[in-house]
Amino acid sequence: MSAILARGLTRIYRRSAEEIAALFGVDLIVEPGEFVAITGASGAGKTTLLNLLGCLDRPTSGLLKLLGRDVSALRGKDLETMRRQHVGFVFQDYCLVPTLTVEENVALPLLFSRALHQRDRVRDLLARVDLQHRSDHLPHELSGGEQQRVAIARALVNNPEILLADEPTGNLDSKRGNEIVALLRDMNHTRGLTIVLSTHNLDLANRADRQVKLVDGQVV
């Protein structure tokens, strides 16, 4: 069973009388435990594709299966449940809550969970990303690389099978970017985590198992 299977995935945005095809006819298969880089220039459709794979948006047409389940037509709570239980998402701009501490930000997804030993899980993840000493700090007190590590820990707190990361090194210098890639690679190897990330950085993409290139919303 594939972790991700997309057939003819299309996303069209309608603005007044205009239609904009952000993605058109995308086919993609990602096997469990793969580390895949989605490459392409700005505007190629990378973020749109990740939003669909992450159940943050719905396709206009096409088939999308995650872990064998057809999520193409899911709506509302069903889509939210699928995302919360099986997919972690790392946003390019971190999306941390500025008034919450590092520990509280990581624990945020657990508000909707009945998982036991929640605090232990959060602290274990903070140790894994080497931020246990920053647990009581607010986001503005952290560097960009540290904020991204918080975002990764938060994305993993519900033990998802799939991790999606949108330009995870896009706002970082090369040193911090390499640290984030090494962290993701470690998670991939040690946890068997399926990872799909978008990037226009070819050095980063070359460290993935394989690359999928988008041009004008299509795989080439």
XYZ file of C-alpha atoms in Angstrom, residues 13 16 30 32-33 51 54 63 75 95 98 107 127 150 156 185 189 214 220:
19
model
C -8.962 28.439 -8.734
C -14.512 36.153 -11.271
C 5.153 7.863 -2.701
C 6.120 4.253 2.877
C 9.444 5.484 4.240
C -1.760 21.564 0.537
C -1.859 17.479 3.501
C -7.914 10.853 -7.171
C -15.024 17.190 3.640
C 3.079 29.415 11.921
C 3.504 34.096 19.316
C 1.485 20.519 22.431
C 14.817 16.678 23.222
C 9.676 23.759 16.949
C 5.280 15.105 14.734
C 16.793 12.784 7.257
C 15.812 6.880 8.829
C 6.835 20.660 -11.323
C 7.808 16.865 -16.024
